[in-house]
mmCIF file of C-alpha atoms in Angstrom:
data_model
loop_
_atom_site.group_PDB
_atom_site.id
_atom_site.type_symbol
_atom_site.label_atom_id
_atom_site.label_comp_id
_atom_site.label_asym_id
_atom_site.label_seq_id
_atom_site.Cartn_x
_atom_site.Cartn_y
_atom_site.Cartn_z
ATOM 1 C CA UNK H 1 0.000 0.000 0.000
ATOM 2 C CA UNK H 2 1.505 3.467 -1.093
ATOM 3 C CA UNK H 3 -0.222 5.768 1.945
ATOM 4 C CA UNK H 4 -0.419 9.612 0.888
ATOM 5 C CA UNK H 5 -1.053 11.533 3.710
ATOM 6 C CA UNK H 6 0.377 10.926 7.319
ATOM 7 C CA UNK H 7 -1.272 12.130 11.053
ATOM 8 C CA UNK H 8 0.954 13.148 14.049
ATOM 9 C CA UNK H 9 -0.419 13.481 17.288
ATOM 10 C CA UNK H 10 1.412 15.721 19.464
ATOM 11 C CA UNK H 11 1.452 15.175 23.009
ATOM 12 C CA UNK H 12 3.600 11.705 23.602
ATOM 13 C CA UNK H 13 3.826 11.185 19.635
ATOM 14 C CA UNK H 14 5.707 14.403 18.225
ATOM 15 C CA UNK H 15 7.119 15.484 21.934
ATOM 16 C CA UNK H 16 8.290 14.299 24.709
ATOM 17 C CA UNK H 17 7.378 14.533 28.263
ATOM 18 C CA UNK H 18 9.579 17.892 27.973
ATOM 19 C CA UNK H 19 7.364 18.744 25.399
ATOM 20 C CA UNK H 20 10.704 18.652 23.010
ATOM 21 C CA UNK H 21 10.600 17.224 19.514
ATOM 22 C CA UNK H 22 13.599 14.184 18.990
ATOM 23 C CA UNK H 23 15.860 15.274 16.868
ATOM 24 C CA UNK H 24 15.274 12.140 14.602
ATOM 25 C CA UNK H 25 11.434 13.002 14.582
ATOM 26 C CA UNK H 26 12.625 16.087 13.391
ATOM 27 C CA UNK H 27 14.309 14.334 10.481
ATOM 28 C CA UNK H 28 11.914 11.862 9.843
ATOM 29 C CA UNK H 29 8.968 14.457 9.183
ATOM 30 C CA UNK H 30 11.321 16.435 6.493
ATOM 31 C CA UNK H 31 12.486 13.172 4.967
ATOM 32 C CA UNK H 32 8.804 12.550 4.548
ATOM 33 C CA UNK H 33 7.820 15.564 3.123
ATOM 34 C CA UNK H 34 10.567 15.187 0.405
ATOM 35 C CA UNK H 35 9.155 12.582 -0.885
ATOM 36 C CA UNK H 36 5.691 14.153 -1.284
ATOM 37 C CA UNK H 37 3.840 12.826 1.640
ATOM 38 C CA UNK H 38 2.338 15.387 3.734
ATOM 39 C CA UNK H 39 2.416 15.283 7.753
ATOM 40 C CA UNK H 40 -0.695 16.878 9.239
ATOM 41 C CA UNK H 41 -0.967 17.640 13.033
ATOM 42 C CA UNK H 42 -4.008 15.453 14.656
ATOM 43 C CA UNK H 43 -4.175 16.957 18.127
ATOM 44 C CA UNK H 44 -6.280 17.391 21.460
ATOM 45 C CA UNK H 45 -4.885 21.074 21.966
ATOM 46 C CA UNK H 46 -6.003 24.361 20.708
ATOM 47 C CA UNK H 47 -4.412 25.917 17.259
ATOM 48 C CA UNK H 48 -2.967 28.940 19.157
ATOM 49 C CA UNK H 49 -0.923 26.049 21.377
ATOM 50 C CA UNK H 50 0.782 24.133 18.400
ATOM 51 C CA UNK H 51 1.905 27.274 15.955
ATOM 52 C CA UNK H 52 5.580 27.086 17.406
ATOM 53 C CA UNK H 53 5.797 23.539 16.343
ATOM 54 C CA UNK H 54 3.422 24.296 13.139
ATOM 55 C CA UNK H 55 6.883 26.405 12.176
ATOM 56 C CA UNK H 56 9.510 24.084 13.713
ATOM 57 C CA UNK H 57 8.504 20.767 11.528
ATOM 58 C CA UNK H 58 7.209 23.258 8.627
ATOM 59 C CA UNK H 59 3.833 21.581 8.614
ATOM 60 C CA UNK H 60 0.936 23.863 7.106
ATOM 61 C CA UNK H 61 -2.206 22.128 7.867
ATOM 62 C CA UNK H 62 -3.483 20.563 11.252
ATOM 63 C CA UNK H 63 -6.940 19.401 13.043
ATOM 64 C CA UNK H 64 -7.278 20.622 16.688
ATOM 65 C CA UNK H 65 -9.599 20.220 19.486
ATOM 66 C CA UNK H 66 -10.086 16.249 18.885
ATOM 67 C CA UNK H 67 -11.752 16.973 15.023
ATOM 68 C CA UNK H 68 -13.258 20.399 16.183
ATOM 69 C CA UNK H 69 -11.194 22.609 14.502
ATOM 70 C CA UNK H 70 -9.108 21.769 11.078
ATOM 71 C CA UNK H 71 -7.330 24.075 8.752
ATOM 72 C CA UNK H 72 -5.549 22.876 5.551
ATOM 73 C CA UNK H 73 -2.931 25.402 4.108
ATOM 74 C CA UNK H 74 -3.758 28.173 6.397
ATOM 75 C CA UNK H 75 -7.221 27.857 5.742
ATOM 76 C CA UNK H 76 -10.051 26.574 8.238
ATOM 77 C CA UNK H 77 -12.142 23.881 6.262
ATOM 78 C CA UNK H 78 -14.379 22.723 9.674
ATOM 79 C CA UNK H 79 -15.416 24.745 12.658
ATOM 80 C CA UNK H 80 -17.361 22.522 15.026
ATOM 81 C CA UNK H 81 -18.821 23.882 17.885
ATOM 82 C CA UNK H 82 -20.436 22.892 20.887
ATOM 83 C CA UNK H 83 -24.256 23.379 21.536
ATOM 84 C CA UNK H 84 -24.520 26.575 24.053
ATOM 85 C CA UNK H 85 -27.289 24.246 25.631
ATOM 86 C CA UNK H 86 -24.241 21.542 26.247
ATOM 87 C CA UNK H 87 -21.924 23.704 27.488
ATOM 88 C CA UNK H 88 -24.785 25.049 30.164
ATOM 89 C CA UNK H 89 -25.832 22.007 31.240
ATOM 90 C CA UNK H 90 -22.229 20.678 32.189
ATOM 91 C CA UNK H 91 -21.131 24.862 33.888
ATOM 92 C CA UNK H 92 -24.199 24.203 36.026
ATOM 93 C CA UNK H 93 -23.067 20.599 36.931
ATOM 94 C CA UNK H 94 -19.382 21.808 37.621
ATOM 95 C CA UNK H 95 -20.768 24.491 39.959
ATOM 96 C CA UNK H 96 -22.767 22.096 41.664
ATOM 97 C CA UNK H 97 -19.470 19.535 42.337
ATOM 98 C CA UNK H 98 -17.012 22.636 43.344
ATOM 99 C CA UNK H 99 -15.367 21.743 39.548
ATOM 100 C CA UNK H 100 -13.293 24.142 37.447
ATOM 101 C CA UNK H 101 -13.617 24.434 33.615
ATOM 102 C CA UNK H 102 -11.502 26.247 31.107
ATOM 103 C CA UNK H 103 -13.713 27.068 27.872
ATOM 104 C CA UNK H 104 -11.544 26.540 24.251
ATOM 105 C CA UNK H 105 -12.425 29.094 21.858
ATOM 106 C CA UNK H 106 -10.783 29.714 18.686
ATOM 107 C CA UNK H 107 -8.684 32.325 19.668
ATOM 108 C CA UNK H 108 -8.272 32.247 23.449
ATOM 109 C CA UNK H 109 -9.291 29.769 26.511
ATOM 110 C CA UNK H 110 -10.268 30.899 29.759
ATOM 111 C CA UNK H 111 -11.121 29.803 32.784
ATOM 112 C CA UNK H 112 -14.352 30.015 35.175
ATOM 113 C CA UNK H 113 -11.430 30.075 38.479
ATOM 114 C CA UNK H 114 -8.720 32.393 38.777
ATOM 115 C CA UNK H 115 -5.226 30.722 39.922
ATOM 116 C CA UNK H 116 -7.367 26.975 40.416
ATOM 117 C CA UNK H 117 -4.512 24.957 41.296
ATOM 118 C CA UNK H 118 -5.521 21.866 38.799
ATOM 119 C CA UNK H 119 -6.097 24.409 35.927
ATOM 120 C CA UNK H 120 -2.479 25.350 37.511
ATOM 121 C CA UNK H 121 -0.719 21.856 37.340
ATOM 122 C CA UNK H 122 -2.557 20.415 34.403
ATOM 123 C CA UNK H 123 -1.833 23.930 31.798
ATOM 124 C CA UNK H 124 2.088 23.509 33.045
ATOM 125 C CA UNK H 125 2.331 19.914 31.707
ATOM 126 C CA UNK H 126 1.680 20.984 28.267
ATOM 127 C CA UNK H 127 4.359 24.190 29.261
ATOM 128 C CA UNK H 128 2.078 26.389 27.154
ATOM 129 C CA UNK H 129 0.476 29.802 28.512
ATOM 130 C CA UNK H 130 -2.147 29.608 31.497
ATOM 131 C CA UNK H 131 -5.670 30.511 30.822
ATOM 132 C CA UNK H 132 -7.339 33.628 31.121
ATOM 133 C CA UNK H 133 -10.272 34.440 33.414
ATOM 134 C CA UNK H 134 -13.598 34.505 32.324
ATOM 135 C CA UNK H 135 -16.700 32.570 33.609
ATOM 136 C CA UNK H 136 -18.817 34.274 31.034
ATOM 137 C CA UNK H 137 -16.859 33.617 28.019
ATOM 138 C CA UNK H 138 -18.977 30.641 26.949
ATOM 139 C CA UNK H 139 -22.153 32.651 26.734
ATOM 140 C CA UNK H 140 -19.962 35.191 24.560
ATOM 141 C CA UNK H 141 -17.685 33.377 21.884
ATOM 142 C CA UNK H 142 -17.919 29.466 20.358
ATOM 143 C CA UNK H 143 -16.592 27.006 22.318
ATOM 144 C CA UNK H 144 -14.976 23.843 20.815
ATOM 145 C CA UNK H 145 -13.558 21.882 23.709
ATOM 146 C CA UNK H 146 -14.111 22.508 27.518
ATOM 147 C CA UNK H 147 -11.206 21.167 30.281
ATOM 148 C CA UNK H 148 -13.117 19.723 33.124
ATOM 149 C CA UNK H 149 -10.705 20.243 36.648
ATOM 150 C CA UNK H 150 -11.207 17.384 38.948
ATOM 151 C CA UNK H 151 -9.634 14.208 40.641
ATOM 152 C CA UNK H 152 -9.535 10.966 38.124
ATOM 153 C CA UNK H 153 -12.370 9.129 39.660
ATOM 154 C CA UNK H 154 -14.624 11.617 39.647
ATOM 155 C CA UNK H 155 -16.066 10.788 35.937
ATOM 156 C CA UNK H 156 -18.702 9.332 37.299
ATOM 157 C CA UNK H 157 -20.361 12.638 38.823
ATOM 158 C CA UNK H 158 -21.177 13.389 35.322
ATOM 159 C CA UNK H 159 -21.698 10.173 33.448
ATOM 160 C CA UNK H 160 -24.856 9.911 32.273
ATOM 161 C CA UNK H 161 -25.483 13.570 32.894
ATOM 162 C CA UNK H 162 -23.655 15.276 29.941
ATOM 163 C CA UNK H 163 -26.555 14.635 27.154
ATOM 164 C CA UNK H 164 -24.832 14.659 23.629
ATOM 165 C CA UNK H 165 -21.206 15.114 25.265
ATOM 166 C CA UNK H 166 -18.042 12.947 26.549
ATOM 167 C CA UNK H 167 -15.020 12.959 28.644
ATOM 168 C CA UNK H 168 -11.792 12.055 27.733
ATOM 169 C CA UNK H 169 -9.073 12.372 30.971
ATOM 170 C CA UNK H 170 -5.313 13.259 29.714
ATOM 171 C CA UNK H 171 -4.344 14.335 33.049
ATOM 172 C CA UNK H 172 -4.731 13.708 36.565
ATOM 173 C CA UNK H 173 -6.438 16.456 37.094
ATOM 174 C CA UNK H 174 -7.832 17.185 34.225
ATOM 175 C CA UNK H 175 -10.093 15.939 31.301
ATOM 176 C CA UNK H 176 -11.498 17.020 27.617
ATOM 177 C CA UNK H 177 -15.212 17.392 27.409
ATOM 178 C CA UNK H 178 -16.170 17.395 23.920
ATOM 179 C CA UNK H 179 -19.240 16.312 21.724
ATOM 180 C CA UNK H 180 -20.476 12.566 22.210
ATOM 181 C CA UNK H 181 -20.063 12.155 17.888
ATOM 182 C CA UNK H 182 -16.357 14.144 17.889
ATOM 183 C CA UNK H 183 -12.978 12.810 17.407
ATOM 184 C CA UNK H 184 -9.924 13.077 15.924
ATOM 185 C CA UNK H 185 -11.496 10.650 12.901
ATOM 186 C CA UNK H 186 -13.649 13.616 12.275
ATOM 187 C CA UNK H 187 -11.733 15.894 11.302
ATOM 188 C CA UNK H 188 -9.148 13.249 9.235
ATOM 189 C CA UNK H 189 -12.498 12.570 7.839
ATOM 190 C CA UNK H 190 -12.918 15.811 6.503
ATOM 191 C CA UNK H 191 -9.850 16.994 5.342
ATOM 192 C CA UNK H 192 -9.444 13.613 3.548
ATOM 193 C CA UNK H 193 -12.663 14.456 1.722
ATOM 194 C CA UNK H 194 -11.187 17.564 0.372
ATOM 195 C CA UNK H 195 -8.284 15.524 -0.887
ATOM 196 C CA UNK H 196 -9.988 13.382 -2.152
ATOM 197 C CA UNK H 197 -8.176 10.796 -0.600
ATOM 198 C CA UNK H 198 -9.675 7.630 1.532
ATOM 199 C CA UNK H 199 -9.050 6.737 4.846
ATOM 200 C CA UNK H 200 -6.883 3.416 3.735
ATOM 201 C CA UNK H 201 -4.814 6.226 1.882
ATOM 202 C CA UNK H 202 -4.005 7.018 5.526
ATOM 203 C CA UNK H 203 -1.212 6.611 8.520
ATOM 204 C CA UNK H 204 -2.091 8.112 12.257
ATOM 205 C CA UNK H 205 0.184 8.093 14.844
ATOM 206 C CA UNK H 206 -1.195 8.555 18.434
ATOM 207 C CA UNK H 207 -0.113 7.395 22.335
ATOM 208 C CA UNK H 208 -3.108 8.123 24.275
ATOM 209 C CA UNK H 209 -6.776 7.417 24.698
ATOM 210 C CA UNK H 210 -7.818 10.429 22.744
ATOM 211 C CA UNK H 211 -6.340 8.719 19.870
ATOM 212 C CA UNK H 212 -8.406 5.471 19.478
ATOM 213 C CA UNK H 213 -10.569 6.398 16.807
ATOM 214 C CA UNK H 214 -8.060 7.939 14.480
ATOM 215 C CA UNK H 215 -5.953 4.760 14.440
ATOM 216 C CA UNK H 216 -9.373 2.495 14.052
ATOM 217 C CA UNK H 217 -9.789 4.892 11.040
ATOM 218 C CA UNK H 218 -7.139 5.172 8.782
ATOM 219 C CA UNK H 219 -5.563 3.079 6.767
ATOM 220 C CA UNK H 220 -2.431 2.098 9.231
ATOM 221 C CA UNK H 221 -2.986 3.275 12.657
ATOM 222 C CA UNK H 222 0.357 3.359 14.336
ATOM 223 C CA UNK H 223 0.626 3.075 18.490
ATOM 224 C CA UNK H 224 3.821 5.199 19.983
ATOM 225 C CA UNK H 225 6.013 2.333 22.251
ATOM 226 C CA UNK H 226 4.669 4.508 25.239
ATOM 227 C CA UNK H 227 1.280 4.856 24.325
ATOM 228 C CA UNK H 228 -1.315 3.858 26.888
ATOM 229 C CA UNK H 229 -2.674 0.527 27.069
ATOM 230 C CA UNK H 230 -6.111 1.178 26.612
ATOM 231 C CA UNK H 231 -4.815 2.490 23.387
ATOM 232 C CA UNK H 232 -3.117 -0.799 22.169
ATOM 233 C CA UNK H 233 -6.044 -2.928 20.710
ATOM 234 C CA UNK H 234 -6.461 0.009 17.802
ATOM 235 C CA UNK H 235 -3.278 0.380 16.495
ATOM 236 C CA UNK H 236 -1.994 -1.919 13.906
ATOM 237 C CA UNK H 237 1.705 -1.852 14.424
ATOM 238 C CA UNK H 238 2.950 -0.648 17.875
ATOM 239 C CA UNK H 239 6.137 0.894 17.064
ATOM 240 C CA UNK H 240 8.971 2.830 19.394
ATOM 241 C CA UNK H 241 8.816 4.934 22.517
ATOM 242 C CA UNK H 242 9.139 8.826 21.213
ATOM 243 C CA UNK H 243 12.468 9.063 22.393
ATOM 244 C CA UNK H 244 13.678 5.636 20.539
ATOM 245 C CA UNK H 245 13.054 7.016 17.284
ATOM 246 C CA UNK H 246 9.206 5.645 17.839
ATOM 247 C CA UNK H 247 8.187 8.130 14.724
ATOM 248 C CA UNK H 248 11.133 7.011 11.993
ATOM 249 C CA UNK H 249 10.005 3.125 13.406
ATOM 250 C CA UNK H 250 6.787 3.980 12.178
ATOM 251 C CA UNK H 251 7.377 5.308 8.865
ATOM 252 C CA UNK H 252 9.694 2.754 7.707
ATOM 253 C CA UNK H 253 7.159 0.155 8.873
ATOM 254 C CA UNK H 254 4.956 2.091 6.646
ATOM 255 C CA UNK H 255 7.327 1.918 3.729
ATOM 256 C CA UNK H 256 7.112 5.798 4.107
ATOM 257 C CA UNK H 257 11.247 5.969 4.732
ATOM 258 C CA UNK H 258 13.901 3.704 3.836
ATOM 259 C CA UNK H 259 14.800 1.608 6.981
ATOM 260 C CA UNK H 260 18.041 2.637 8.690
ATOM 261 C CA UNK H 261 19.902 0.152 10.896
ATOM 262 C CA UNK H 262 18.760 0.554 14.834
ATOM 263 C CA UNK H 263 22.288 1.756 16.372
ATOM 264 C CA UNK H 264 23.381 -0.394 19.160
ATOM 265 C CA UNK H 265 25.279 1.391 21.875
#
């Protein structure tokens, strides 16, 4: 199979836990692009979080927010948001448990909590700006993805509660809400259709559980070494942790790169 168009997650894909790109990722994505393949950004995180790394791997076209938000060449082709009904329904429910949330707009997130220590400890681990403050802002502006503060365990306060919309935890302290129907699939979906390319024309790399229904839906869906195991049972190849050259791995098992002998210390 000859795949034309290739998926990177970010978060424990593209980066490290210091948030740092390998230097052989680095190398891998350009090798790909030589070739003709292009490398598209499949992410959790907001577009105004990823444009440093947009301009480090020279990659023009991305989907955000878990298939919310996707933009190919610089120019959005889906804006999803959620129902102002939705996003009511689950402010009233965090007021009711003592619960922060930080509302995901398309330029800006803020927060209903000033200085919240789990908006605190869970914004540092992606080392990106904290949010502003704003309780109001989802009455104001489109929201595409809420963060939902609270201790893991505490998913069941709201299950069953949330109507048309799901949780996806990616911290300790902190989870996605998003539509029941969205996903990173979604938005491959849609930016394949402008291609028009088909999802077995397709490679997705991913490490977390945010990730399972891109890899179910393209062609090859490729599991980072230290991806979660939930994870696991939708990838077809489970290739390298991201600092073992995890995304070169991949490629060459995808007949994307040549393969390069593993270098033994």
């Amino acid at each position: 199979m000859s795949y034309k168009i290739v998926f990177f997650d970010i978060d424990g894909t593209l980066v490290n836990e210091d948030k740092v790109v390998p230097e052989d990722a680095k190398r891998a994505v350009a090798e790909l692009k030589a070739t003709g393949v292009e490398p598209v950004i499949a992410t959790g995180r907001a577009p105004y979080f990823i444009q440093p790394l947009l301009e480090e791997l020279n990659i023009e076209s991305y989907i955000c927010l878990n298939g919310a938000y996707v933009v190919y060449k610089g120019e959005p082709l889906l804006k999803r948001e959620i129902a102002k009904a939705s996003v009511e329904a689950l402010v009233r429910m965090a007021r009711e448990h003592g619960h922060s949330l930080v509302f995901q707009g398309e330029h800006g997130y803020y927060a209903t909590h000033q200085d919240h220590p789990f908006v605190t400890r869970a914004v540092d681990s992606l080392k990106v700006a904290q949010p502003g403050y704003d309780p109001d802002f989802w009455e104001k502006e489109h929201v595409y993805q809420v963060f939902l503060l609270c201790e893991s365990g505490d998913e069941h306060l709201y299950q069953g509660r949330l109507g048309e919309l799901k949780l996806i935890r990616w911290h300790e302290h902190a989870m996605d809400v998003l539509p029941e129907s969205g996903s990173k699939a979604l938005g491959i979906a849609a930016l394949l259709e402008k291609l028009g390319l088909t999802a077995a024309d397709a490679v997705a790399f991913g490490d977390n559980l945010n990730d399972k229904e891109m890899l179910d839906f393209v062609g090859l869906g490729i599991a980072m070494g230290n991806s979660h195991p939930e994870l696991l049972p939708y990838a077809d190849y489970v290739t390298a942790h991201v600092d073992e050259a995890g995304i070169r791995r991949g490629l060459e098992y995808a007949g994307l790169l040549p393969v390069q002998p593993a270098v033994t210390g």
